[in-house]
Tab-separated table of C-alpha atoms and ligand atoms in Angstrom:
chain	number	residue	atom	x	y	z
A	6	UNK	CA	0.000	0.000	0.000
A	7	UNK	CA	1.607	3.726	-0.819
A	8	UNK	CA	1.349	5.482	2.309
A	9	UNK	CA	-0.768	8.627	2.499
A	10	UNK	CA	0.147	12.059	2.233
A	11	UNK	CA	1.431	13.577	5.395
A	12	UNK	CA	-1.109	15.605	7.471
A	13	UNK	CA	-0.971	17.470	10.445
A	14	UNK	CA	-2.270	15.263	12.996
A	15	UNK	CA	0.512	12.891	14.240
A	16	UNK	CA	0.338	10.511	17.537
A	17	UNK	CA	-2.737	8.830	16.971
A	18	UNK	CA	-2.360	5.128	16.125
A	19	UNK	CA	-3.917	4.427	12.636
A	20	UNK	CA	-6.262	1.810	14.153
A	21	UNK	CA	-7.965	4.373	15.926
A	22	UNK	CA	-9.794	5.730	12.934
A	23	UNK	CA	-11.576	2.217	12.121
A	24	UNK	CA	-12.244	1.722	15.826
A	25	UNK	CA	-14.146	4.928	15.958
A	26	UNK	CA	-15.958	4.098	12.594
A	27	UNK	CA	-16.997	0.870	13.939
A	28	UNK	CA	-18.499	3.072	16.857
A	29	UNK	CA	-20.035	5.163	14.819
A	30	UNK	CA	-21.790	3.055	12.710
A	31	UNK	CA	-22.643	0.755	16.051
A	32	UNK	CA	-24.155	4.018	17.130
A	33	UNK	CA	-25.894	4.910	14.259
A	34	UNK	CA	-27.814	1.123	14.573
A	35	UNK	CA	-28.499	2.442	17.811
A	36	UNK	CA	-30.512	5.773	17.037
A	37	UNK	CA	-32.249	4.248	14.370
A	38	UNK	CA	-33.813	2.473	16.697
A	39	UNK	CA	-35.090	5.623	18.350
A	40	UNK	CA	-38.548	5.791	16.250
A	41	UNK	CA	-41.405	6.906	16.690
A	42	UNK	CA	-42.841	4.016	14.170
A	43	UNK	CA	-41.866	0.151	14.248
A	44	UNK	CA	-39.762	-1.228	11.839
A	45	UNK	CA	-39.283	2.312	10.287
A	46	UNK	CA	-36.924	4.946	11.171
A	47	UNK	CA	-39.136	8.315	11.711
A	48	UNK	CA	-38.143	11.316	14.314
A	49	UNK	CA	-39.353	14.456	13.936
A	50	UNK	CA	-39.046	17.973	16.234
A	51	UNK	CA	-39.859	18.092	19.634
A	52	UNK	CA	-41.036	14.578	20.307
A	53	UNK	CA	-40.290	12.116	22.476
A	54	UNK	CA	-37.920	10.403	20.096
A	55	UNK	CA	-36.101	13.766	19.870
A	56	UNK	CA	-35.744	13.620	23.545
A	57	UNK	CA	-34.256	10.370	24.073
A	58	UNK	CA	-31.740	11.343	21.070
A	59	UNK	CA	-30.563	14.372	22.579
A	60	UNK	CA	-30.228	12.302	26.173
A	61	UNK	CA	-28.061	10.040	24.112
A	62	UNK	CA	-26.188	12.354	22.019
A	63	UNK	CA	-24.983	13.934	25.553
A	64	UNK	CA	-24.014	11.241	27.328
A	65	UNK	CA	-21.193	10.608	24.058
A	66	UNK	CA	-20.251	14.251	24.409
A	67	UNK	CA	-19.703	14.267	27.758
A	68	UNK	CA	-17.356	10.594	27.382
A	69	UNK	CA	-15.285	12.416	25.319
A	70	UNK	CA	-14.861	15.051	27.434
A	71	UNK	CA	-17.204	17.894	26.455
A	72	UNK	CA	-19.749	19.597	28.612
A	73	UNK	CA	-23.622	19.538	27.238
A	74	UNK	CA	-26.493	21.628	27.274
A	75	UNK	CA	-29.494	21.985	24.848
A	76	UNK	CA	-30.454	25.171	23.537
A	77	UNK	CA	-33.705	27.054	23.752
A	78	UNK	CA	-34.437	25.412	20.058
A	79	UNK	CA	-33.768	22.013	21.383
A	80	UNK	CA	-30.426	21.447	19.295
A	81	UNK	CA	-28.304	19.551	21.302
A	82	UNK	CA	-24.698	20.873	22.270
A	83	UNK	CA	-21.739	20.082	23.659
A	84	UNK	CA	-18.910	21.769	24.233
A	85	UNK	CA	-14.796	21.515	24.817
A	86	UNK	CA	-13.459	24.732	26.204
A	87	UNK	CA	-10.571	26.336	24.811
A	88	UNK	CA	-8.055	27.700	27.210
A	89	UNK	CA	-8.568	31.236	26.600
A	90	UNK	CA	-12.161	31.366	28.589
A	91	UNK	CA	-13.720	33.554	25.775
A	92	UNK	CA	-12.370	31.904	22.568
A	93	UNK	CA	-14.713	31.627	19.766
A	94	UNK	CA	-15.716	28.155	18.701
A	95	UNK	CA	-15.098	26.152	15.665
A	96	UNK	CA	-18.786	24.222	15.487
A	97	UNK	CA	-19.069	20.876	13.780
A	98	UNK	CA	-22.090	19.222	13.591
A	99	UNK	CA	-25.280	17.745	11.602
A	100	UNK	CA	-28.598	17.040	12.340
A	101	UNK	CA	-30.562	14.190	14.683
A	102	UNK	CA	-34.263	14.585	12.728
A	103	UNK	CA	-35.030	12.524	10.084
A	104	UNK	CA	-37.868	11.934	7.182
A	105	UNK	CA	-40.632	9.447	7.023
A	106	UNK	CA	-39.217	6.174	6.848
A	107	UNK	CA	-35.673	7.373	6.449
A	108	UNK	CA	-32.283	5.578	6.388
A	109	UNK	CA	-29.834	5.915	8.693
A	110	UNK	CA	-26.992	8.335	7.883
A	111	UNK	CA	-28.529	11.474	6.684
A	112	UNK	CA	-27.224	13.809	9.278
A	113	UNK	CA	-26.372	11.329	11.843
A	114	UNK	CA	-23.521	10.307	10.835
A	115	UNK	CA	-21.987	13.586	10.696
A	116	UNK	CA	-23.201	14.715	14.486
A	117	UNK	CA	-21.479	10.979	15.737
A	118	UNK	CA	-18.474	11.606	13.544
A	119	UNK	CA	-18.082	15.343	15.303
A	120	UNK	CA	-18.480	13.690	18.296
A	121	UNK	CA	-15.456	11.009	17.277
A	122	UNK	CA	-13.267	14.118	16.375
A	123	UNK	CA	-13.461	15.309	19.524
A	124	UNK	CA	-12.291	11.982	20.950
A	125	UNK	CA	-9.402	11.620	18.395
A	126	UNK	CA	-8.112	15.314	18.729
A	127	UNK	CA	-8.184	14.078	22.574
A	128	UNK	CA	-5.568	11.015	22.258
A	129	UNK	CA	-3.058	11.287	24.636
A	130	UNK	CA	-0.247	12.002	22.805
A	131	UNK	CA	-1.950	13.398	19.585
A	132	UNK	CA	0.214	16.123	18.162
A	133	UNK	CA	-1.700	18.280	16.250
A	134	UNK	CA	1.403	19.919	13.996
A	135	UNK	CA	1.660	23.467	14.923
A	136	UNK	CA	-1.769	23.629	16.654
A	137	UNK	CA	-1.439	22.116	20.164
A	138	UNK	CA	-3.864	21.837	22.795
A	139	UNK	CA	-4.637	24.075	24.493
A	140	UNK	CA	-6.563	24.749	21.511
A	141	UNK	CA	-6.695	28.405	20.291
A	142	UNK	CA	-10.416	27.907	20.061
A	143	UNK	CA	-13.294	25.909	21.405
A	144	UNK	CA	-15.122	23.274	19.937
A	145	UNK	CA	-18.740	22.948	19.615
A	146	UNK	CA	-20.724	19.780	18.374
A	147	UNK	CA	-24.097	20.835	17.706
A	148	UNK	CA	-26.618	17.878	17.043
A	149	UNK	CA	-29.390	19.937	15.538
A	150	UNK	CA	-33.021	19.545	16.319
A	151	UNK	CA	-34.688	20.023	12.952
A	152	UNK	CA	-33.171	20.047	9.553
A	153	UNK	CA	-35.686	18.290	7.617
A	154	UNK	CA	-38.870	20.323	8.559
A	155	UNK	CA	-41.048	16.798	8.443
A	156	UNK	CA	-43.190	17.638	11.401
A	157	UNK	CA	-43.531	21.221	10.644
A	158	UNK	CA	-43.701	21.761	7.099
A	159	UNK	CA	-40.587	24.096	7.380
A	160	UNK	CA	-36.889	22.721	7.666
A	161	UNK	CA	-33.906	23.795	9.387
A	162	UNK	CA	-35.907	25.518	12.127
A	163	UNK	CA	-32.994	24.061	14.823
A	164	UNK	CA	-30.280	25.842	12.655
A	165	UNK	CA	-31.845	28.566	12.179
A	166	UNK	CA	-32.708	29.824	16.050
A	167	UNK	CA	-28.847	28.904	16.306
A	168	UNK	CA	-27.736	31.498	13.514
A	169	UNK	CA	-30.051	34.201	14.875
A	170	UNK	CA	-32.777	33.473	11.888
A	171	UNK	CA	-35.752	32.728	13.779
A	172	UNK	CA	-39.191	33.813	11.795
A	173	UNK	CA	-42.189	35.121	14.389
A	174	UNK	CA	-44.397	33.462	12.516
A	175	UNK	CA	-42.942	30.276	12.606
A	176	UNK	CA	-44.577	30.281	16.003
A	177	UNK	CA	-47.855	29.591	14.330
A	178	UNK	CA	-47.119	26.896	11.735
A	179	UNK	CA	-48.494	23.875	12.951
A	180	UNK	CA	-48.231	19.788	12.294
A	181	UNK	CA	-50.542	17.128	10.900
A	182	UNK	CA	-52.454	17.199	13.898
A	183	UNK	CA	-52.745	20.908	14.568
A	184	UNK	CA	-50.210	21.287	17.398
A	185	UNK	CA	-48.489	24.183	16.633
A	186	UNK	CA	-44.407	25.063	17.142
A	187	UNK	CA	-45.277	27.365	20.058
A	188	UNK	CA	-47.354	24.861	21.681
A	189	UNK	CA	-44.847	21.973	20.608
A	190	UNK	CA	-42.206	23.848	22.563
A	191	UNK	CA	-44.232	24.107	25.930
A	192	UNK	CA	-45.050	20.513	25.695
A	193	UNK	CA	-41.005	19.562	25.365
A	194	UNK	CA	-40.227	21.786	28.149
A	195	UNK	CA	-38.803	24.790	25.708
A	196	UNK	CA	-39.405	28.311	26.698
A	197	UNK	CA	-40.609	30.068	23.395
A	198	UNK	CA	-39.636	33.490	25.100
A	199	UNK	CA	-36.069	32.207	25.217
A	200	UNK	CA	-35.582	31.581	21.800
A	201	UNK	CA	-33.132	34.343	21.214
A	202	UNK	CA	-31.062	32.886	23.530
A	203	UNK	CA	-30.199	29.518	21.252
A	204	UNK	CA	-28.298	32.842	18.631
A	205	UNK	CA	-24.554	32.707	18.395
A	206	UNK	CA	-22.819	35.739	17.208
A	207	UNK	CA	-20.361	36.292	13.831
A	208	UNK	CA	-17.776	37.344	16.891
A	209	UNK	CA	-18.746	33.763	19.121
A	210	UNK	CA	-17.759	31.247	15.874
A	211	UNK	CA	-14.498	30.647	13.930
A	212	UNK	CA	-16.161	28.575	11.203
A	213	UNK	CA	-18.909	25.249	10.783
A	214	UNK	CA	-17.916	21.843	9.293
A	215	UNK	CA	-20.145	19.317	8.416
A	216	UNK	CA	-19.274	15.958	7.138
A	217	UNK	CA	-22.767	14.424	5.545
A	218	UNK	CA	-23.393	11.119	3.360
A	219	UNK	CA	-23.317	12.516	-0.212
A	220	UNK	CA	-27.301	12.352	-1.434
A	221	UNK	CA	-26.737	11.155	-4.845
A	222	UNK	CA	-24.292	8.408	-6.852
A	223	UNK	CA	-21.467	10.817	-8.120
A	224	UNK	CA	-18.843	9.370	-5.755
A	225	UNK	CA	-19.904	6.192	-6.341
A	226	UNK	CA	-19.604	6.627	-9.943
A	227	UNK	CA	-16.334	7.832	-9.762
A	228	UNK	CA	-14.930	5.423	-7.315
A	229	UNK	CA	-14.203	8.084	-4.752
A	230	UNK	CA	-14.801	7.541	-1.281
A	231	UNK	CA	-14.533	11.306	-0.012
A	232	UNK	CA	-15.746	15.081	-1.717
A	233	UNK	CA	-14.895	18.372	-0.747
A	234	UNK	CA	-18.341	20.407	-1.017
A	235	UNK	CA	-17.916	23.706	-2.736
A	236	UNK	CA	-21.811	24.911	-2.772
A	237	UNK	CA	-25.304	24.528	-1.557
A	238	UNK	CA	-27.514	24.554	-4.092
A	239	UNK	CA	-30.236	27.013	-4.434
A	240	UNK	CA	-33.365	26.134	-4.508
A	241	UNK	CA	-36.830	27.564	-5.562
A	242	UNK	CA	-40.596	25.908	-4.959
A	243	UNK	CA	-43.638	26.500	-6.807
A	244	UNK	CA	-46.951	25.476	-6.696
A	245	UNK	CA	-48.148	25.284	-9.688
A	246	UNK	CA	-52.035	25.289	-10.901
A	247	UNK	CA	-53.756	24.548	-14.777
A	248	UNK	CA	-57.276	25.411	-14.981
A	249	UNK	CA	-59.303	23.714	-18.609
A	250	UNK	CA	-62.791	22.309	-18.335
A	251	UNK	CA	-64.224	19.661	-16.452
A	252	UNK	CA	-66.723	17.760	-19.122
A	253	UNK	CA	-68.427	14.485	-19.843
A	254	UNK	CA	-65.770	11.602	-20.892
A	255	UNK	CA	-68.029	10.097	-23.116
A	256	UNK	CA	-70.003	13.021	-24.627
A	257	UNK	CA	-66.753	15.644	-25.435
A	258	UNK	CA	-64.585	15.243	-28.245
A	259	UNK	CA	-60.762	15.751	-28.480
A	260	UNK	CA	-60.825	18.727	-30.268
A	261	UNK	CA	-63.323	20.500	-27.602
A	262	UNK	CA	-61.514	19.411	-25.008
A	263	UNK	CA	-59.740	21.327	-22.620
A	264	UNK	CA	-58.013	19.032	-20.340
A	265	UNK	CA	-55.978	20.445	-17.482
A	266	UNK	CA	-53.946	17.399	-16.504
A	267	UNK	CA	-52.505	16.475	-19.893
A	268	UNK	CA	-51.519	20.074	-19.838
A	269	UNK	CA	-49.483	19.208	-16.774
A	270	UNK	CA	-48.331	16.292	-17.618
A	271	UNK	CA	-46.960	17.889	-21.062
A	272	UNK	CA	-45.407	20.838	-18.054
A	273	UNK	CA	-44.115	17.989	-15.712
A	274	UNK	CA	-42.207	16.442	-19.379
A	275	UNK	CA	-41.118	19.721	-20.204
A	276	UNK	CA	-39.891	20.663	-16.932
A	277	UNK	CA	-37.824	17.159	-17.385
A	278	UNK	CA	-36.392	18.388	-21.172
A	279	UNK	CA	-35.235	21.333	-20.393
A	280	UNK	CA	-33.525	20.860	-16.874
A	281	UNK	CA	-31.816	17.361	-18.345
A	282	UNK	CA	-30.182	19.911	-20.945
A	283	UNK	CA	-28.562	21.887	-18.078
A	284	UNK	CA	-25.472	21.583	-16.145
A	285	UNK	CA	-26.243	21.505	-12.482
A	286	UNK	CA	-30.137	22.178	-13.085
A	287	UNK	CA	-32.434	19.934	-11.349
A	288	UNK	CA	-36.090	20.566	-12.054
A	289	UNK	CA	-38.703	17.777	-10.162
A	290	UNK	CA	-42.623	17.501	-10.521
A	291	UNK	CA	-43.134	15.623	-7.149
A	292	UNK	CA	-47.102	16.258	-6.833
A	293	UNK	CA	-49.757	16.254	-9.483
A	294	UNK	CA	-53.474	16.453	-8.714
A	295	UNK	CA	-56.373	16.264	-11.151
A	296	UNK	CA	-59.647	17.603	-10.450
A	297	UNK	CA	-62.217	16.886	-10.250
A	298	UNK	CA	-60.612	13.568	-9.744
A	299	UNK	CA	-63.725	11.597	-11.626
A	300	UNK	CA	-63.344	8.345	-14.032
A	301	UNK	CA	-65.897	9.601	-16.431
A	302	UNK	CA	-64.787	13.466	-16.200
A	303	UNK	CA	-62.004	15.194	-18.405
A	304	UNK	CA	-60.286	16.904	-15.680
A	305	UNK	CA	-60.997	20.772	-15.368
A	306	UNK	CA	-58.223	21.464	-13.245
A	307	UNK	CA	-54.858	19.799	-12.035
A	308	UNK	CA	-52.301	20.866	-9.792
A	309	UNK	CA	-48.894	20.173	-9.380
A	310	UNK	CA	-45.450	21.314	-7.683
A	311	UNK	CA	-42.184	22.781	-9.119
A	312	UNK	CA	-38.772	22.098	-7.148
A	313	UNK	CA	-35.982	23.824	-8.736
A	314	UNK	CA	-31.976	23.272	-8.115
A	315	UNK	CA	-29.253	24.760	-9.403
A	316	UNK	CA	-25.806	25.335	-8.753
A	317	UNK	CA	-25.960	29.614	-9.222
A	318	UNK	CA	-29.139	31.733	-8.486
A	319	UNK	CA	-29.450	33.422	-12.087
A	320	UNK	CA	-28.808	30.107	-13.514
A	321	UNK	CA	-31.338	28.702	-11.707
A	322	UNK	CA	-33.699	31.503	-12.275
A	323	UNK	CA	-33.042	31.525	-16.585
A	324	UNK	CA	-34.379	27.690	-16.061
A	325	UNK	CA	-37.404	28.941	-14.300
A	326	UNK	CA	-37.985	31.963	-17.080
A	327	UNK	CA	-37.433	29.294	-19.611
A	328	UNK	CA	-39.632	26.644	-18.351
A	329	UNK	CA	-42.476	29.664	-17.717
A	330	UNK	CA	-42.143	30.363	-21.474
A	331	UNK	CA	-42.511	26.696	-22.589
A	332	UNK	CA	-45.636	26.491	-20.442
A	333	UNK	CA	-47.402	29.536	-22.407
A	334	UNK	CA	-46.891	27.700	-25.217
A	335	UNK	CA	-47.971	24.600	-24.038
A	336	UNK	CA	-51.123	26.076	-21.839
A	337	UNK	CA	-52.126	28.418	-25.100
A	338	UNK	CA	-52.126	25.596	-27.312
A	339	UNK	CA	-54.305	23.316	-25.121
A	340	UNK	CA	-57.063	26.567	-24.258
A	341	UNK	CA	-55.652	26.387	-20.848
A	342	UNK	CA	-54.561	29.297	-17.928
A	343	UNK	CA	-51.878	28.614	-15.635
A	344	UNK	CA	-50.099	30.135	-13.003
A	345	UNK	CA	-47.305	29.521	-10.273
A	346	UNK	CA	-47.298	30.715	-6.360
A	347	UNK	CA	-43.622	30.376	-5.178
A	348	UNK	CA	-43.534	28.654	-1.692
A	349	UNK	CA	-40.112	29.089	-1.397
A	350	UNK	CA	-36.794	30.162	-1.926
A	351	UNK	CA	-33.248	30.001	-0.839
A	352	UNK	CA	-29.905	31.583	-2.252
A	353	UNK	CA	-26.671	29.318	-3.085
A	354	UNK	CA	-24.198	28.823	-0.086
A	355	UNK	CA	-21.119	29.227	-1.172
A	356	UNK	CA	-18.520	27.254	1.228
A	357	UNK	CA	-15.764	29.386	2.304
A	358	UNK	CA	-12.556	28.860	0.706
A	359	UNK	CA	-10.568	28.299	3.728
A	360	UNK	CA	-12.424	25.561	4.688
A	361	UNK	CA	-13.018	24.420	1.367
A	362	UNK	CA	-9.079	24.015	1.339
A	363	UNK	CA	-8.756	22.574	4.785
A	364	UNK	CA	-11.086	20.047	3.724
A	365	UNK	CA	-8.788	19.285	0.272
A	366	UNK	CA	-6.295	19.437	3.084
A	367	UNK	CA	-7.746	16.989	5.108
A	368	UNK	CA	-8.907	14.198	2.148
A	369	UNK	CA	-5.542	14.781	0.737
A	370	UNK	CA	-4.096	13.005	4.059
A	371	UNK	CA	-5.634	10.060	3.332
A	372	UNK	CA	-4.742	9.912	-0.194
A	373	UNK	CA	-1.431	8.163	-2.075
A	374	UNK	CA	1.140	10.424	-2.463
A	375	UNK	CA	0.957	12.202	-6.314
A	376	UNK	CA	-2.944	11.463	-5.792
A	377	UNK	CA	-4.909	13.832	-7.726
A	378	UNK	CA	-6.998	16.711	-6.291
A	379	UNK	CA	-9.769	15.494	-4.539
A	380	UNK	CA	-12.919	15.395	-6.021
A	381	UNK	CA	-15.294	18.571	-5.229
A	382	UNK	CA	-19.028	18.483	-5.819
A	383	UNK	CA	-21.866	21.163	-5.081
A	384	UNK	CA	-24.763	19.715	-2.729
A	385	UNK	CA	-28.381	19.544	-4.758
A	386	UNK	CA	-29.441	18.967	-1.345
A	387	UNK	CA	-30.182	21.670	1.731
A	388	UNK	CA	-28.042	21.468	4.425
A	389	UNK	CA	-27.926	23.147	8.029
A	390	UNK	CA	-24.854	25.200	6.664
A	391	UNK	CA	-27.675	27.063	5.066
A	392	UNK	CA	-29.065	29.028	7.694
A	393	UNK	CA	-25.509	28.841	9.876
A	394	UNK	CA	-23.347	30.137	6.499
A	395	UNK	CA	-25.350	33.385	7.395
A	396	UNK	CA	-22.930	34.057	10.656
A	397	UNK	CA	-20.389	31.969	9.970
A	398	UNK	CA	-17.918	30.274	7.053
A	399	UNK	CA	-18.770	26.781	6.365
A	400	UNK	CA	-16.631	23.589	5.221
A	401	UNK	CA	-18.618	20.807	4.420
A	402	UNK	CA	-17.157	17.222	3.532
A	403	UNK	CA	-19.234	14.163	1.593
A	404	UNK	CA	-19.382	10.543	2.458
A	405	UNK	CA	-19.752	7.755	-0.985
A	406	UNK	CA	-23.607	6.650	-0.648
A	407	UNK	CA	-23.468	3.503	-2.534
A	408	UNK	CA	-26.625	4.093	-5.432
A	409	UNK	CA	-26.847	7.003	-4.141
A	410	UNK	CA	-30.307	6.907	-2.436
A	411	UNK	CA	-31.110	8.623	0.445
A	412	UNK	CA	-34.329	9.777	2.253
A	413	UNK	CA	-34.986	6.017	2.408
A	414	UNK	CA	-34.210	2.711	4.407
A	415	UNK	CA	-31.415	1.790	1.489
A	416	UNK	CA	-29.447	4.775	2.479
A	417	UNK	CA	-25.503	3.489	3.057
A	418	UNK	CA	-22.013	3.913	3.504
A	419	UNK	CA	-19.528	2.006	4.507
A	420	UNK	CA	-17.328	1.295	7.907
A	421	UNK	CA	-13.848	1.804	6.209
A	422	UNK	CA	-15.396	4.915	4.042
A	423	UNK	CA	-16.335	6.243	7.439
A	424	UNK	CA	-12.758	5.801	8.836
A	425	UNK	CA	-11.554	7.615	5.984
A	426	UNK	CA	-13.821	10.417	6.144
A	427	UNK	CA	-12.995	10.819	10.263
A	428	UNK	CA	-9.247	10.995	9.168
A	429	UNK	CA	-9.677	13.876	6.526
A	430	UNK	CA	-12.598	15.745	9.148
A	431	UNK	CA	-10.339	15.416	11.873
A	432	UNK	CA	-7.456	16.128	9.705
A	433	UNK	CA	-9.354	19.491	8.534
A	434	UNK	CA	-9.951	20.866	11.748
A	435	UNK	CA	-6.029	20.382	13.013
A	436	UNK	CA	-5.577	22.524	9.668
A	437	UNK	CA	-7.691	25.532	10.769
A	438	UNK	CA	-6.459	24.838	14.030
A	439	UNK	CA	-2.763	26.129	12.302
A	440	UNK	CA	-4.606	29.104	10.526
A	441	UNK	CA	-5.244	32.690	12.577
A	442	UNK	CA	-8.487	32.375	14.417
A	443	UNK	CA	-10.320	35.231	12.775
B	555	ZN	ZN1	-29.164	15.778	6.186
């Protein structure tokens, strides 16, 4: 075997990377099994599953030597001091919440390989090149509370209190069965009030990493365990509506008809056409509704949704003019009106170049010498770095996914992968341990 690059961190036996994967994914059986269905792994904000997470999530902080609290928001945090009392911290972190039925990784993985950091930075006798403990910041694992918004219809609410982004009127949005966030808190034992209180300042934070199992196949594809991350895609939602004419099946011939779902169907195929032509465009149709939803009736109305990815905002927004343009034509031909009601809409996070490099830094470490660059990819998917990129630089680093899939029981990575990807996180924060703090 060619031995790796050099790194910075020195003094810690090799096989303590694999025994900490082996931990980690040991762990991660155990928190799947922290559900609030059987069989299935679901665990959404402020429940009791949440609870027990967070109980867990401390107790590993605090055997590796950090001290815990959770915030007003719930996120779960834990803490190792640097020796200067009022350091800033580096945070690393991920999130605890999952989907519906959702595998096992997505987020976890990257709050229990923070949490394994911690531990390895900690071997006695780890020499951290020029950066040696006392450390000339803190470090704070934050296992946030709610990334994927499943419960409330609105993600990264956990984040967000923590970068000083919390909405009012997020107070007020309420789940499936009408509970709403403000009552949600009082029934976890949160203090809505107190919110504020979760914020951390520009001045209190030297950076966030994230290390995250990469959402789609591109690693896999190229047979690379390990990505840096250089963006966050942006993202914009639309509901979209067609309105034609409900008539008899039998009784109305093609050429009256006005049908509103084939006019969304032709949208949902266009939508397809002219994304798949893009670079770094990703354009879904996940919901389509026809009304009035009748065997015998040509359907007068249909509905349907618009999620749109891209790499850069005005690329992302040309797509959308584009795609608005092909559905005139398509709507005028067919007799039909349409229009679109965005539900949402988030810039491009761009990860900071520091980190960025720290991270190259890091994955180089555990590459053959004369290895080429690592590979970098942008994230289709939202991440927590999101909402904490808007008081803070953020690094993130990607896991291989085998296939790919994600948001689902199939979701995997491997043990060795794992070890790898500890070596270059751990590796990446000895590296901005050797930069300047601010
Ligand atoms: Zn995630």
């Amino acid at each position: 075997m060619t031995a790796a690059a050099p790194g910075r961190l020195t003094g810690i036996p090799p096989e303590a990377f694999a025994t900490a994967a082996r931990r980690i994914m040991a762990r991660c059986d155990e928190l799947s099994r922290v559900s609030a269905d059987d069989g299935s792994i679901t665990r959404v904000y402020l429940s009791p599953e949440h609870a027990r997470v967070n109980r867990l999530a401390a107790e590993w902080m605090r055997e590796v030597g950090m001290t815990t609290r959770m915030d007003a928001a719930g996120n779960q945090l834990g803490l190792l001091r640097a020796a200067e009392k009022d350091a800033p911290v580096l945070m690393l972190g991920s999130h605890l919440d999952t989907v519906i039925d959702a595998g096992r990784f997505d987020g976890i993985l990257g709050v229990l390989m923070a949490i394994e950091t911690v531990r390895l930075l900690r071997v006695p006798g780890a020499e951290l090149g020029s950066w040696r403990s006392p450390f000339p910041f803190g470090i704070e694992v934050a296992a946030f509370s709610d990334e994927e918004g499943t419960r409330f219809g609105k993600a990264l609410l956990g984040s967000s209190a923590v970068a000083g982004q919390w909405d009012e009127s997020w107070w007020d949005l309420t789940d499936a069965d009408g509970i709403t966030v403000r009552e949600a808190y009082r029934e976890f034992g949160l203090d809505p009030g107190r919110i504020g209180e979760a914020a951390h300042t520009s001045e209190q934070l030297v950076g966030y990493l994230e290390a995250h199992i990469e959402q789609g196949p591109e690693l896999d594809r190229r047979s690379e365990p390990l990505a840096v991350v250089s963006s966050i895609a942006s993202a914009r939602r639309f509901q979209l509506s067609v309105e034609g004419e409900a008539r008899h099946a039998g009784g109305t011939p093609y050429d009256m008809r006005r049908d509103a779902l084939l006019g969304a169907s032709e949208a949902a195929l266009a939508v397809e056409r002219i994304c798949s032509a893009e670079h770094h465009i990703i354009g879904t149709v996940g919901q389509l509704e026809a009304f009035p939803g009748a065997v015998n009736v040509v359907p007068g109305e249909a509905k349907f949704s618009l999620d749109l990815r891209g790499e850069y905002d005005e690329k992302r927004d040309a797509v959308w003019q584009r795609i608005s343009r092909d559905l005139d034509e398509i709507m005028g031909r067919r007799h039909l009106r349409w229009r679109a009601r965005e539900v949402h809409q988030a810039p491009a996070l761009f990860c900071d170049p520091l980190l960025q490099d720290v991270m190259a830094q890091g994955i180089g470490s555990t590459l053959p010498k004369g290895s080429a660059e690592p590979v970098t990819l942008f994230s289709p998917a939202g991440h927590d770095g999101m909402t904490i990129g808007s008081v803070t630089p953020v690094g993130m680093l990607f896991l291989r996914n085998p296939d790919g899939i994600s948001h689902h029981p199939d979701e995997a990575v491997s043990a060795p992968d794992v070890a790898l990807g500890l070596r270059a996180f751990a590796e990446a924060v000895a590296h901005r341990g050797a930069e300047p703090v601010s």
